[in-house]
Tab-separated table of C-alpha atoms in Angstrom:
chain	number	residue	atom	x	y	z
A	1	MET	CA	0.000	0.000	0.000
A	2	THR	CA	2.883	2.358	0.748
A	3	HIS	CA	4.264	1.927	-2.770
A	4	VAL	CA	0.866	2.868	-4.212
A	5	LEU	CA	0.773	6.095	-2.200
A	6	TYR	CA	4.387	6.929	-3.067
A	7	SER	CA	3.696	6.253	-6.745
A	8	PHE	CA	0.801	8.690	-6.763
A	9	ALA	CA	2.734	11.260	-4.736
A	10	ILE	CA	5.762	11.107	-7.029
A	11	THR	CA	3.668	11.267	-10.182
A	12	ILE	CA	1.503	14.147	-8.970
A	13	SER	CA	4.662	15.974	-7.837
A	14	SER	CA	6.032	15.480	-11.343
A	15	TRP	CA	3.305	17.819	-12.599
A	16	THR	CA	5.129	20.689	-10.882
A	17	VAL	CA	8.429	19.549	-12.358
A	18	GLY	CA	6.727	19.436	-15.756
A	19	LEU	CA	5.436	23.000	-15.395
A	20	ILE	CA	8.918	24.234	-14.497
A	21	VAL	CA	10.514	22.375	-17.422
A	22	ASN	CA	7.817	23.728	-19.747
A	23	ALA	CA	8.475	27.286	-18.556
A	24	VAL	CA	12.171	26.859	-19.382
A	25	LEU	CA	11.504	25.173	-22.737
A	26	SER	CA	8.993	27.856	-23.763
A	27	LYS	CA	11.848	30.385	-23.843
A	28	LEU	CA	13.801	28.320	-26.387
A	29	PRO	CA	13.486	28.845	-30.147
A	30	TYR	CA	12.448	25.254	-30.907
A	31	TYR	CA	9.446	25.290	-28.535
A	32	LYS	CA	7.150	25.923	-31.504
A	33	ASN	CA	8.331	22.584	-32.941
A	34	LEU	CA	7.265	20.889	-29.713
A	35	SER	CA	3.748	22.278	-30.123
A	36	THR	CA	3.288	20.107	-33.219
A	37	LEU	CA	4.577	16.937	-31.565
A	38	ASN	CA	2.481	13.837	-32.266
A	39	LEU	CA	3.477	10.635	-30.516
A	40	LEU	CA	0.464	8.666	-31.806
A	41	LYS	CA	-1.010	9.996	-35.045
A	42	ASP	CA	-3.180	6.950	-35.706
A	43	GLU	CA	-6.721	7.442	-34.359
A	44	THR	CA	-7.298	3.674	-34.440
A	45	LEU	CA	-4.329	3.135	-32.142
A	46	ASN	CA	-5.627	5.859	-29.842
A	47	LYS	CA	-8.906	3.943	-29.600
A	48	ARG	CA	-7.127	0.635	-29.004
A	49	ILE	CA	-5.168	1.979	-26.039
A	50	GLY	CA	-8.353	3.371	-24.491
A	51	LEU	CA	-7.837	7.082	-25.042
A	52	GLY	CA	-11.591	7.525	-25.595
A	53	THR	CA	-12.312	5.964	-22.213
A	54	PHE	CA	-9.652	8.156	-20.627
A	55	LYS	CA	-11.250	11.222	-22.246
A	56	TRP	CA	-14.628	10.239	-20.786
A	57	ILE	CA	-13.060	9.862	-17.329
A	58	VAL	CA	-11.464	13.317	-17.562
A	59	LYS	CA	-14.708	14.936	-18.763
A	60	ASN	CA	-17.019	13.238	-16.260
A	61	THR	CA	-15.054	13.076	-12.992
A	62	PHE	CA	-13.251	15.476	-10.685
A	63	PHE	CA	-10.384	15.645	-13.219
A	64	LYS	CA	-12.443	18.140	-15.243
A	65	TYR	CA	-11.704	20.733	-12.563
A	66	PHE	CA	-7.909	20.407	-12.796
A	67	ASN	CA	-7.165	22.761	-15.690
A	68	GLN	CA	-9.998	25.204	-16.205
A	69	LYS	CA	-8.108	26.989	-18.992
A	70	ILE	CA	-8.607	23.991	-21.283
A	71	HIS	CA	-12.263	24.644	-21.962
A	72	LEU	CA	-13.806	26.109	-25.094
A	73	LYS	CA	-15.924	29.119	-24.160
A	74	ASN	CA	-17.109	30.253	-27.587
A	75	LYS	CA	-17.243	27.662	-30.352
A	76	CYS	CA	-16.958	30.243	-33.132
A	77	ALA	CA	-14.052	32.429	-32.073
A	78	ALA	CA	-10.732	31.639	-33.728
A	79	THR	CA	-8.922	33.528	-30.952
A	80	ASP	CA	-10.490	31.151	-28.431
A	81	LEU	CA	-9.208	28.214	-30.474
A	82	ASN	CA	-5.696	29.683	-30.617
A	83	GLU	CA	-5.668	30.315	-26.865
A	84	LEU	CA	-7.104	26.863	-26.190
A	85	ARG	CA	-4.449	25.243	-28.370
A	86	LYS	CA	-1.736	27.194	-26.545
A	87	GLU	CA	-3.009	25.999	-23.145
A	88	MET	CA	-3.218	22.430	-24.455
A	89	THR	CA	0.390	22.647	-25.599
A	90	ILE	CA	1.467	23.819	-22.138
A	91	SER	CA	-0.400	20.908	-20.564
A	92	GLU	CA	0.932	18.405	-23.090
A	93	ILE	CA	4.596	19.418	-22.775
A	94	SER	CA	4.339	19.657	-18.981
A	95	HIS	CA	2.897	16.149	-18.737
A	96	LEU	CA	5.568	14.793	-21.087
A	97	ALA	CA	8.310	16.394	-19.001
A	98	GLY	CA	6.716	14.972	-15.868
A	99	PHE	CA	6.529	11.582	-17.562
A	100	VAL	CA	10.257	11.626	-18.335
A	101	PHE	CA	11.022	12.713	-14.767
A	102	VAL	CA	9.090	9.754	-13.328
A	103	VAL	CA	10.634	7.358	-15.876
A	104	ILE	CA	14.060	8.347	-14.515
A	105	ILE	CA	12.929	7.645	-10.951
A	106	ALA	CA	11.383	4.315	-12.018
A	107	LEU	CA	14.625	3.335	-13.753
A	108	MET	CA	16.531	4.105	-10.566
A	109	LYS	CA	14.129	1.834	-8.685
A	110	PHE	CA	14.655	-0.942	-11.259
A	111	ILE	CA	18.438	-0.607	-11.001
A	112	ALA	CA	18.211	-0.667	-7.194
A	113	GLY	CA	16.345	-3.969	-7.486
A	114	ASN	CA	12.934	-2.663	-6.477
A	115	VAL	CA	11.207	-3.875	-9.633
A	116	GLN	CA	7.707	-4.041	-8.159
A	117	PHE	CA	7.816	-0.392	-7.064
A	118	GLY	CA	9.311	0.646	-10.410
A	119	LEU	CA	6.521	-1.105	-12.328
A	120	LEU	CA	3.824	0.392	-10.122
A	121	LEU	CA	5.383	3.818	-10.534
A	122	MET	CA	5.358	3.416	-14.316
A	123	LEU	CA	1.720	2.273	-14.303
A	124	VAL	CA	0.642	5.361	-12.357
A	125	ASN	CA	2.922	7.519	-14.524
A	126	VAL	CA	1.303	6.281	-17.732
A	127	ALA	CA	-2.171	6.985	-16.344
A	128	LEU	CA	-1.413	10.429	-14.894
A	129	ASN	CA	1.204	11.788	-17.318
A	130	LEU	CA	1.349	9.927	-20.627
A	131	TYR	CA	-2.394	9.581	-21.241
A	132	PRO	CA	-3.124	13.268	-20.502
A	133	SER	CA	-0.370	14.229	-22.944
A	134	LEU	CA	-1.744	11.910	-25.637
A	135	LEU	CA	-5.237	13.294	-25.024
A	136	GLN	CA	-3.990	16.858	-25.498
A	137	GLN	CA	-2.303	15.835	-28.751
A	138	ALA	CA	-5.527	14.288	-30.038
A	139	ASN	CA	-7.510	17.370	-29.007
A	140	LYS	CA	-4.993	19.683	-30.696
A	141	ARG	CA	-5.388	17.713	-33.928
A	142	ARG	CA	-9.161	18.269	-33.700
A	143	ILE	CA	-8.614	22.005	-33.116
A	144	ASP	CA	-6.217	22.177	-36.070
A	145	LYS	CA	-8.941	20.675	-38.293
A	146	LEU	CA	-11.442	23.263	-37.026
A	147	MET	CA	-9.016	26.101	-37.673
A	148	ALA	CA	-8.113	24.890	-41.180
């Protein structure tokens, strides 16, 4: 039970690390390239890994209150879409940075011989960092189609 709590604590703490890394990266010239990052372009693969179910969970549970900036206020305004896409990019890059941070910790646990904790940490990390990032990428692709 302790490993479960530590896994959640480490992964949720990684969100802060991700925000800090994103703030640093946003000052670099290649940040715009990161905003077009697509880890999984195939919508069928997104469905197979359960991204639709994850989206439902985010929309219909307490997770919907986590980032109030990622919410479309006016469906017609292009400026709203640009601002929404910008906020999604911040969330996406922050979660990816947090994901990498937790992967490093999990690898250290594996090397130290604590495989069970490392696997549990990675499971929580995928759910709380990788899936949100993939969801933001899918949503940004939908916004890009609307803006085109």
